[in-house]
XYZ file of C-alpha atoms in Angstrom:
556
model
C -4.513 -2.479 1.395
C -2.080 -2.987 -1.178
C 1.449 -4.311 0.624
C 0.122 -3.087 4.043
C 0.691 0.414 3.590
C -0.655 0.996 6.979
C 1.463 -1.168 8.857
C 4.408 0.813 10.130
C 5.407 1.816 14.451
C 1.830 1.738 16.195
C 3.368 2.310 19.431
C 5.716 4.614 19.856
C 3.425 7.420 21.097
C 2.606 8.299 24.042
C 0.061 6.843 26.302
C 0.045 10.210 28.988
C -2.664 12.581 27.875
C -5.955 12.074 30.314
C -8.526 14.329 27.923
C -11.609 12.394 26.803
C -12.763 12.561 23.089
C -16.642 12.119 21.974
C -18.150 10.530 19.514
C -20.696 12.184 17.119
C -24.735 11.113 17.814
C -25.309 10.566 14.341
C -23.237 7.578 13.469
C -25.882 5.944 11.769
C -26.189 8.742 8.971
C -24.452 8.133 5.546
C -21.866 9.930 4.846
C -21.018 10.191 1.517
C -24.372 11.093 -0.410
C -25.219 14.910 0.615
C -27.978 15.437 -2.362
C -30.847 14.184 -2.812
C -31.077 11.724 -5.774
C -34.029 9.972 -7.170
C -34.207 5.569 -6.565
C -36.217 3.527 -8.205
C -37.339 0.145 -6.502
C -35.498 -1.456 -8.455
C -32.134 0.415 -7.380
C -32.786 -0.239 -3.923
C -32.927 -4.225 -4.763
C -28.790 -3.419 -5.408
C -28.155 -2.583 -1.829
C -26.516 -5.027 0.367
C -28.337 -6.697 3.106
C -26.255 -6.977 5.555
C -25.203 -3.429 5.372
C -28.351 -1.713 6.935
C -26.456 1.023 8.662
C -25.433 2.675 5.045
C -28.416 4.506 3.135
C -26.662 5.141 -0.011
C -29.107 7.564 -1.654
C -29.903 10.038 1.445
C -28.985 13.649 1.873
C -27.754 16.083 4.311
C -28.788 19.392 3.810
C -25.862 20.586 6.121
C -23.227 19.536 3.537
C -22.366 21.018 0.173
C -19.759 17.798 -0.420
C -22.146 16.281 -3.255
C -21.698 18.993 -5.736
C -18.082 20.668 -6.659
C -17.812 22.831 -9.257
C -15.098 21.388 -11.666
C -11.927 22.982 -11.848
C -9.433 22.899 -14.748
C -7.094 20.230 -14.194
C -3.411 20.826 -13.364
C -0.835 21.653 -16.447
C 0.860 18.562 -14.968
C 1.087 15.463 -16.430
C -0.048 12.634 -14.124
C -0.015 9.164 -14.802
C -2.244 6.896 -11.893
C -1.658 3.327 -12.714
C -1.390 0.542 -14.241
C -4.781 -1.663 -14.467
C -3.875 -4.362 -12.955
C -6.553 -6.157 -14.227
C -5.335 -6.564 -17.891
C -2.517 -5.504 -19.517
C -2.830 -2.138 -21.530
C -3.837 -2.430 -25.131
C -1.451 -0.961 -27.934
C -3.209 -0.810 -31.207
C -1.763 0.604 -34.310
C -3.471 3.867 -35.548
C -3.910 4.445 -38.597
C -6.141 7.802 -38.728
C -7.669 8.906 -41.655
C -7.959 12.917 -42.086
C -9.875 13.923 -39.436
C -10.819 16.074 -36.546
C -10.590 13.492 -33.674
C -6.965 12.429 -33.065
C -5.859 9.939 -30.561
C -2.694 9.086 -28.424
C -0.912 6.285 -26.385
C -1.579 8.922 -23.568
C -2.377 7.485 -20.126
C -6.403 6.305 -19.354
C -5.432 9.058 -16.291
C -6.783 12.514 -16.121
C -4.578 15.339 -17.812
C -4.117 18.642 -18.910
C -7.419 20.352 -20.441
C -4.951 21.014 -23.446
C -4.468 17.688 -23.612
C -7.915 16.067 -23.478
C -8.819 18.286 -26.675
C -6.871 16.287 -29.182
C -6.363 12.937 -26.593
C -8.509 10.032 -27.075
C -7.892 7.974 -23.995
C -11.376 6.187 -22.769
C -12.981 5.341 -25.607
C -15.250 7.246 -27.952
C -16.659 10.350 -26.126
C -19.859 10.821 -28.335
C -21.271 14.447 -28.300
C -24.588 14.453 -26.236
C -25.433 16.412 -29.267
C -25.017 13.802 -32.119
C -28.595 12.160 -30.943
C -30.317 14.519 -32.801
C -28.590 14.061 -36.112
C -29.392 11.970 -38.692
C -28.880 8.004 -37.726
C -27.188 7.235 -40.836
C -24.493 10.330 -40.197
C -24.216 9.090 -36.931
C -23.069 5.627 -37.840
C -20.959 6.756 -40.287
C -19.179 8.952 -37.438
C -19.029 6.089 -35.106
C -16.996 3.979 -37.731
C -14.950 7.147 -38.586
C -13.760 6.867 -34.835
C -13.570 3.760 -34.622
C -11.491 3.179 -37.815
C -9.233 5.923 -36.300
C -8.541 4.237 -32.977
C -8.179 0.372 -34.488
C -7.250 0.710 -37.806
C -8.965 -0.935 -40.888
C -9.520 -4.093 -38.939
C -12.711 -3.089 -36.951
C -15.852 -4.381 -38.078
C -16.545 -6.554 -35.231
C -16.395 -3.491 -32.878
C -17.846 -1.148 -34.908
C -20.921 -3.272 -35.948
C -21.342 -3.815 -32.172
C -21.266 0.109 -31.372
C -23.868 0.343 -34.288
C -26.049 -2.378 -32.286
C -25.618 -0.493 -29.543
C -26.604 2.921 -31.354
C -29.600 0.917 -32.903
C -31.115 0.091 -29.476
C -30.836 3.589 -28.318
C -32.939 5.335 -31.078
C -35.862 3.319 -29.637
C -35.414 4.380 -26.421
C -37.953 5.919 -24.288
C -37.583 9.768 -24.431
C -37.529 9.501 -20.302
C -34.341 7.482 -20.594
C -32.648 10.104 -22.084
C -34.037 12.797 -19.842
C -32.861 11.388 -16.727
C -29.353 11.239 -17.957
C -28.918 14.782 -19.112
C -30.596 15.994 -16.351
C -27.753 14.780 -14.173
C -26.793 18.620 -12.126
C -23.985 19.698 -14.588
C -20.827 20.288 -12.316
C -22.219 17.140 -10.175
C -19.162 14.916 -10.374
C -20.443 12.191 -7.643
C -23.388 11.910 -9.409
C -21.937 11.617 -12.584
C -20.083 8.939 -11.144
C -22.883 7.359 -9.672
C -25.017 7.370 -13.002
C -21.670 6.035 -14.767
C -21.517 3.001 -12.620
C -25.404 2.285 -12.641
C -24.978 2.209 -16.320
C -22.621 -0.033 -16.289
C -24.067 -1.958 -14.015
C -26.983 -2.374 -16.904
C -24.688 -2.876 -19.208
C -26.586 0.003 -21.003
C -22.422 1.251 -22.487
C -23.556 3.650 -24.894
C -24.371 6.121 -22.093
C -21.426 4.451 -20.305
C -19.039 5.664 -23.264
C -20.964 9.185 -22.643
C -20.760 9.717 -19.889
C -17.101 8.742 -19.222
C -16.354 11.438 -21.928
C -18.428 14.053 -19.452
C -15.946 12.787 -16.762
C -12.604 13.125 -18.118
C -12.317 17.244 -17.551
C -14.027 16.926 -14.128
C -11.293 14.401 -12.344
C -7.918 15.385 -11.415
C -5.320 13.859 -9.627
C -4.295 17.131 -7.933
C -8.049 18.265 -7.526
C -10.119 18.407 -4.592
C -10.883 14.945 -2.481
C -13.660 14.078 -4.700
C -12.375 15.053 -8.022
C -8.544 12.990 -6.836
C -10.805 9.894 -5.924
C -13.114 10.164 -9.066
C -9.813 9.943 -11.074
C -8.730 6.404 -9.972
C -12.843 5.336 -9.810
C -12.916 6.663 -13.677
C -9.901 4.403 -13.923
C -11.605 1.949 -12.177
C -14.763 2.054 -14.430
C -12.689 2.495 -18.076
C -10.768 -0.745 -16.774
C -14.048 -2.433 -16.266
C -15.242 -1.319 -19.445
C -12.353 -2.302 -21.163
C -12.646 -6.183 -19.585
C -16.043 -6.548 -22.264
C -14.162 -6.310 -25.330
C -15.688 -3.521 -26.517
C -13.440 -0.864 -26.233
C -9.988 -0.158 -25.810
C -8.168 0.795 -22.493
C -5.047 2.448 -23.040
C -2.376 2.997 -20.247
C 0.987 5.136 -19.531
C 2.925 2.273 -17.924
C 3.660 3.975 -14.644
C 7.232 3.400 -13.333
C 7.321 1.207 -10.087
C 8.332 3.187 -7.341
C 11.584 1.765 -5.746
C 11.129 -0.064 -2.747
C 12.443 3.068 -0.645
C 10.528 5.597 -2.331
C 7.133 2.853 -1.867
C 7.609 2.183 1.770
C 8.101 5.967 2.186
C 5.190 6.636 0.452
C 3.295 3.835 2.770
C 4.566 5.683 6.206
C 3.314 8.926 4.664
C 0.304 7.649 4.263
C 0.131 5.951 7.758
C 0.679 8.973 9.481
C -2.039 10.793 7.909
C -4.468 8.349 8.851
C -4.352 8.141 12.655
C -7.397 5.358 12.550
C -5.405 2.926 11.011
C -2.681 3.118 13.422
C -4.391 3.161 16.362
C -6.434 0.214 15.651
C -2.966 -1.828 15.519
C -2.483 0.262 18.730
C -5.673 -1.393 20.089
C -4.323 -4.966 18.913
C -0.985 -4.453 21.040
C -2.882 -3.848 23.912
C -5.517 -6.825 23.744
C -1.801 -8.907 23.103
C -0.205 -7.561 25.671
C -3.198 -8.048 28.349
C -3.729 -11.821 27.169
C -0.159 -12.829 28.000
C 0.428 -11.121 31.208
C 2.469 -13.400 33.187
C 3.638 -15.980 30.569
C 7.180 -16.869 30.599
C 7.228 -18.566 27.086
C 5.635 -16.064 24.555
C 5.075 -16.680 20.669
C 3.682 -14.116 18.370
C 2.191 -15.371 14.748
C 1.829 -12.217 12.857
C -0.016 -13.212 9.490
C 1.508 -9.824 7.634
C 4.509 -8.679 8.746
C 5.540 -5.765 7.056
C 8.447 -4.099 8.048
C 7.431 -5.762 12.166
C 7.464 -2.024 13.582
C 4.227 -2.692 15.494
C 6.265 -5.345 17.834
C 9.033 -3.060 18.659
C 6.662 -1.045 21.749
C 5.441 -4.769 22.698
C 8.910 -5.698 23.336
C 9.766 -2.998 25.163
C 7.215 -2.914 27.211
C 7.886 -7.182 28.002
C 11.354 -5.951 28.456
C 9.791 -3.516 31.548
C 7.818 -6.315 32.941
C 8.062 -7.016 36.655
C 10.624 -10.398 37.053
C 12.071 -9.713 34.076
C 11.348 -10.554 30.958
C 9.487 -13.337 29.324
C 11.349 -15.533 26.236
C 9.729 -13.970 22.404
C 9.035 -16.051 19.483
C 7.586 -14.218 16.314
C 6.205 -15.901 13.587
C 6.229 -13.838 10.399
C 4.296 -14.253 7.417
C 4.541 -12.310 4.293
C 4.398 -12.443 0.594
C 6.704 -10.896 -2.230
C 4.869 -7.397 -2.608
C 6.212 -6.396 0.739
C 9.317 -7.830 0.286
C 9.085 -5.540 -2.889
C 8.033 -2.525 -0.209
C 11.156 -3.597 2.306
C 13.652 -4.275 0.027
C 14.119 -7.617 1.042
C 13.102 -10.629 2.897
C 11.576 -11.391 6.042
C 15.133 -11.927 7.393
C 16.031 -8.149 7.715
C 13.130 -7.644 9.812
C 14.302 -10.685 12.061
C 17.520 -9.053 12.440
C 16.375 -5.673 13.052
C 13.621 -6.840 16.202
C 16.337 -9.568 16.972
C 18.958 -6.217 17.346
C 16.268 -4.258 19.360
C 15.614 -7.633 21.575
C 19.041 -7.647 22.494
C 19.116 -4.077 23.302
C 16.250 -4.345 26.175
C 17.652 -7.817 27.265
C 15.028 -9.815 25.879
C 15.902 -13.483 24.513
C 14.582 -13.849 20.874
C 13.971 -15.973 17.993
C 12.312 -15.186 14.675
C 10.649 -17.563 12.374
C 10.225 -16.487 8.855
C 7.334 -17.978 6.441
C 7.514 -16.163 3.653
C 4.475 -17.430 1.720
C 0.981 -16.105 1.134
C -2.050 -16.699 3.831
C -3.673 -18.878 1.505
C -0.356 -21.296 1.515
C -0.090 -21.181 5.328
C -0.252 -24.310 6.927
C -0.014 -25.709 11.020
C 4.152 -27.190 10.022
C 4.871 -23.580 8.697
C 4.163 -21.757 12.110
C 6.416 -23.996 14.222
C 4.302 -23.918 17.367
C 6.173 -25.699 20.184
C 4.264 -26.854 23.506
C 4.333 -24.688 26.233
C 4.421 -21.531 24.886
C 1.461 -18.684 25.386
C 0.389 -18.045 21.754
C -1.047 -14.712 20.248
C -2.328 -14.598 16.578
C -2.721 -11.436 14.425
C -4.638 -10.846 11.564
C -3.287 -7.329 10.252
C -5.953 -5.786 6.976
C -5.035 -9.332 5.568
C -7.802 -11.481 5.874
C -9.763 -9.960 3.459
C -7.539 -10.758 0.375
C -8.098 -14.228 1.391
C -10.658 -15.924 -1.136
C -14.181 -17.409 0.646
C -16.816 -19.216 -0.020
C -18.007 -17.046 -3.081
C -14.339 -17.398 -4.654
C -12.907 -20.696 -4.366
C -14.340 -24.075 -2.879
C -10.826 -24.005 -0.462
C -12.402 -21.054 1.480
C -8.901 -19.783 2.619
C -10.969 -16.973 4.641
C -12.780 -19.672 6.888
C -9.601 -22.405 6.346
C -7.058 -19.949 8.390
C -9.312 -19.441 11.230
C -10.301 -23.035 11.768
C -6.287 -23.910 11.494
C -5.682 -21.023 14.038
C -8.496 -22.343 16.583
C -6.961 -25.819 16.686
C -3.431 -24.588 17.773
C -5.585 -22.743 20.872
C -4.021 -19.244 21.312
C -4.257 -16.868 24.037
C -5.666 -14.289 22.015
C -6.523 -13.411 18.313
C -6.020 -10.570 17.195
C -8.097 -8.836 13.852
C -7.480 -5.276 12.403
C -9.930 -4.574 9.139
C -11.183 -2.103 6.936
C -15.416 -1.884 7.711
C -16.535 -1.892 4.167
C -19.121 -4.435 2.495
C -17.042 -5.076 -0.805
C -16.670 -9.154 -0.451
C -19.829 -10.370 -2.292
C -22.060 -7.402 -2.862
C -22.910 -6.793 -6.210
C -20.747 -4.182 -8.761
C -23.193 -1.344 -7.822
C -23.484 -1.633 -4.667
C -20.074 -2.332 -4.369
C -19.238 1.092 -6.284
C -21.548 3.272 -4.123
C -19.911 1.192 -0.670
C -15.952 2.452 -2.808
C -16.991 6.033 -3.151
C -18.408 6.151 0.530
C -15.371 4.877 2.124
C -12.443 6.488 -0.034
C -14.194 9.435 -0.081
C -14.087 9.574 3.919
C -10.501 9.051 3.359
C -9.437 11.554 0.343
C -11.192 13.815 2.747
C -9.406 13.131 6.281
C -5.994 13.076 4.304
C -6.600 16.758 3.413
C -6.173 17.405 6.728
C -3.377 16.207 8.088
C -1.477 16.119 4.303
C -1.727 19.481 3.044
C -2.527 20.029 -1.240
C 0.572 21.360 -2.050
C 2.938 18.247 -0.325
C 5.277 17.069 -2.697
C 4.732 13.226 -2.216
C 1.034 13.531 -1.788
C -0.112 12.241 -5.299
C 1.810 9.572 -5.234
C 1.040 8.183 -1.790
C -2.680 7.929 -3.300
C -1.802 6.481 -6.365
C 0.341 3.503 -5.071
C -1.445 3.193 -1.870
C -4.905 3.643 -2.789
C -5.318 4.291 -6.525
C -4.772 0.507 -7.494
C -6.510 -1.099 -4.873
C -9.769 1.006 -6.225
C -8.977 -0.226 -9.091
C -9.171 -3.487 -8.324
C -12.441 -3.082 -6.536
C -14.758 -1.331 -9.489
C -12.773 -3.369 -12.417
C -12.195 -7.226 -11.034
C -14.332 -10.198 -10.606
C -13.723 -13.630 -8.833
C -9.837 -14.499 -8.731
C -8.918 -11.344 -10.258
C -10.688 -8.947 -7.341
C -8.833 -9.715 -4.250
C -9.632 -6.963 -2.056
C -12.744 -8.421 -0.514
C -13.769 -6.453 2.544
C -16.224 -6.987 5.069
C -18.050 -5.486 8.157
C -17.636 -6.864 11.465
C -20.649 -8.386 11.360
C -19.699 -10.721 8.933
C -16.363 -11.312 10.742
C -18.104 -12.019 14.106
C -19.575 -14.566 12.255
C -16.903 -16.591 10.758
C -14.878 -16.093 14.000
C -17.955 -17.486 15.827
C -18.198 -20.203 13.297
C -14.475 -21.272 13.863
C -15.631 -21.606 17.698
C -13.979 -18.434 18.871
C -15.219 -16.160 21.663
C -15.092 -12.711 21.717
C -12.107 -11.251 23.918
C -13.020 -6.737 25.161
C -10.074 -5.018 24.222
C -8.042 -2.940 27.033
C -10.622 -0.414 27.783
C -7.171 1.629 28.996
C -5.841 1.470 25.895
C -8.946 2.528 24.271
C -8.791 5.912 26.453
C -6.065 7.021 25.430
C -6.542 6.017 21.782
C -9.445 8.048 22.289
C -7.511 11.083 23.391
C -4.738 10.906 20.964
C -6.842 11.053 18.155
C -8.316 14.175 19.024
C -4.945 15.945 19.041
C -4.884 14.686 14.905
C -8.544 16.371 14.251
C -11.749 16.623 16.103
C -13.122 15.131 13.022
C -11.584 11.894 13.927
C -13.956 9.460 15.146
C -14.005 6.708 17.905
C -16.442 4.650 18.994
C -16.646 1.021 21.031
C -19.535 -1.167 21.136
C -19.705 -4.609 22.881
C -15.595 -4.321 23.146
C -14.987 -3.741 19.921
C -13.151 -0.290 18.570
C -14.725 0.947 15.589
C -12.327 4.121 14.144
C -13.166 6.305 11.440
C -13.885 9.576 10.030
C -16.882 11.924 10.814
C -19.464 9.555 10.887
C -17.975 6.870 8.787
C -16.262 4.146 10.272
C -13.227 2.967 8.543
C -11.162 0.874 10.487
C -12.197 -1.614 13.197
C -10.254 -3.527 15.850
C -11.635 -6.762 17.728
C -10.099 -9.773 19.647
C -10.867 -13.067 20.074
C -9.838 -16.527 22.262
């Protein structure tokens, strides 16, 4: 996640309550899709191979999450983001006389007032207009098309009219499956969207984006908030062709207060990512019981709040306490989200070291993972190292991006400086390599598990609540649907693909505290029953329903 909004104090909660907390049967049903929706063969070649456990295009009769009604989006303004795949377009307009008028307005959803005379996606052609005549259709499309690029726009428009050309001679079936889609069906609409896309078929693309505009809203229910950064998502992809134009209200950058306030907001709502950094501590913790020299190599810092319980509790230990060296790596977006450099969170565990008697050094690398090397980590012999890999592996570029393989690099560089214990917190999502499709249905599964669990422990109406999305989640969605190679850097993967590089590296797996786990166990259930928690073969798998989202894992 963007700036490791997640990352704040995973430990100062209690550890007391003895209640035991279940986890649902049905862990291998999908979650997302709850109608039934028609696959062809060659749809089901789009699905990942490695992901077996998700069945995108199921349904559960039990839930009526697949189809919301849409609801007229708030008077409010919102702006989501920036793409921050390509700057936004600003084209002159020069608009003849006409009905359509367009805007600078934001590529985000707004007001229904609004979208009447506001142009922001590209052309939304009336569903209607395929039964007119072809040559008053063409001259419409370059009516519109004059309108949003000025005089200059034969190159475009001829390529809409190749576009228009192809679908007159399209089978009449074509058509019928796409206005068939259940009217009020936004996830479907979304889905049939992408798989558009996906065939690069953009004349329905163009369509239906115009269907989608009045049924996402920032302030909407889970599905419609997430459909508004996924349309964002899509329009940025769209706009990445050439074809069209993607034009974007320049949000404001949230100060770095405001940001990391927005990140603990955020963390608190979503217990599973804290308690898998919970889980982490306590694999740490268990690994260097006894040592007397202790060095910590945190790969993403943050603001260093999930040391401060560790230290206390080394500061407790039986013959007093050992000697603490943390490592900290981080790049300039969280400086951006502290405010500063990695020296004011040396000073502020160095301050809290002191307190609990605890002798202390910090060592600050304030680089990227991918620039990491052994002289930057300042590993001295004799001390009892612990690695941690905190939701930051997966911006690292593999295989599939780059012939340095920074993903594969770190862990072999790690293995030869033999630590204690290694340490990996991750989102379980299958975004690295699978194709765009796949890749959107795997986006809509997992944010949609949590738009949905932040309902509950973030109620509608909280002030902050729009804005925690947007510049927590919103951008990193983004990034997903609309970037490819360099550009798309958040590359998840499940922990079966992690096993496997850590295996590669030579690394054995290392059971987590099964103490710990208890009581993670029972904590989350005083968030939401809803909350999930499972472990399999010593590994913590955390999520939401039956969805896992987070998962925690250690290694030696």
């Amino acid at each position: 996640m963007t700036a490791s909004p997640i990352k704040h104090s995973a430990a100062n909660i209690s550890m007391q309550s003895s209640k035991q907390y279940g986890y649902p049967d049905n862990s291998q049903k999908p979650y997302y899709d709850r109608k039934p929706m028609s696959v062809t063969e060659e749809e089901l070649h789009y699905v990942p191979q490695n992901h077996q456990d998700l069945h995108y295009l199921s349904s559960d009769d039990n839930s009526q999450r697949g189809s919301i009604p849409p609801q007229k989006p708030s008077q409010e303004q919102y702006c989501t983001l920036e793409s921050s795949l390509a700057p936004p377009v600003c084209t002159k307009q020069n608009s003849p006389p006409s009905s359509v008028s367009f805007s600078s307005s934001s590529g985000s959803p707004h007001s229904q007032q609004d979208s009447q005379s506001d142009n922001t996606y590209g052309s939304p052609i009336s569903v209607s207009c395929i039964t007119e005549d072809p040559h008053d259709l063409k001259n419409k499309l370059r009516e519109i098309e004059t309108a949003m690029l000025g005089p200059d726009s034969d190159n475009i428009v001829n390529s809409f009219e190749t576009s228009f050309a192809s679908h007159l001679s399209l089978e009449p079936e074509k058509w019928k499956q796409v206005l068939e889609i259940p009217k009020g069906d936004l996830k479907q609409v979304l889905i049939a969207c992408a798989r558009a896309m996906a065939e690069e078929d953009f004349f329905v693309v163009e369509w239906l984006m115009s269907e989608l505009r009045p049924m996402v809203s920032v302030s909407g229910e889970p599905i419609q908030r997430l459909g508004a950064y996924l349309l964002e998502g899509l329009v940025a992809r769209r706009a990445s062709s050439g074809s069209s134009i993607y034009k974007a209200l320049k949000c404001k950058e949230p100060t770095s207060s405001d940001l990391l306030s927005y990140m603990h907001i955020l963390y608190e709502a979503c217990p599973y990512f804290k308690f898998a950094y919970m889980s982490a501590n306590g694999a740490i913790a268990e690994a260097l019981k006894g040592e007397n020299m202790v060095h910590i190599i945190d790969f993403q810092l943050a603001q260093g709040t999930q040391w401060v319980s560790l230290i206390q509790a080394l500061a407790a230990r039986p013959g007093g306490p050992p000697r603490v060296k943390i490592t900290g790596i981080d790049d300039s977006v969280s400086a951006y989200a502290r405010g500063g450099g990695l020296n004011l969170v040396g000073h502020r565990l160095s301050r809290l070291a002191e307190s609990c008697n605890v002798p202390f050094e910090f060592n600050a690398a304030a680089m990227s993972g991918c620039e990491v090397e052994r002289e930057h980590l300042a590993v001295r012999p004799g001390e009892a190292l612990a690695v941690n890999f905190p939701f930051m592996l997966h911006h690292m570029p593999d295989e599939s991006v780059s012939t340095a393989n920074h993903r594969d690099r770190l862990l072999r560089l790690v293995k030869s400086l033999n630590p204690k214990v290694v340490t990996l917190v991750e989102q379980e999502s299958n975004t690295n390599t699978a194709p765009f499709f796949p890749r959107f249905l795997e986006t809509l599964d997992y944010y949609t598990a949590i738009f949905e669990s932040i309902d509950v422990t973030l109620p509608r109406e909280h002030k902050d609540r729009i804005s925690v999305e947007q510049h927590c989640l919103a951008r990193d969605i983004v990034n997903i649907i609309a970037c490819e190679g360099p550009e798309r850097v958040e590359r998840h993967e499940l922990y079966g693909k992690w096993r496997a590089r850590f295996m590669m590296a030579g690394f054995k797996p290392y059971p987590l505290s099964s103490l710990v786990n208890a009581t993670i166990k029972t904590l989350l259930q005083s968030y939401c029953t809803s909350y999930s928690l499972e472990e399999r073969d010593g590994v913590l798998y955390l999520g939401w329903l039956d969805r896992p989202l987070a998962v925690s894992c250690a290694w030696r």
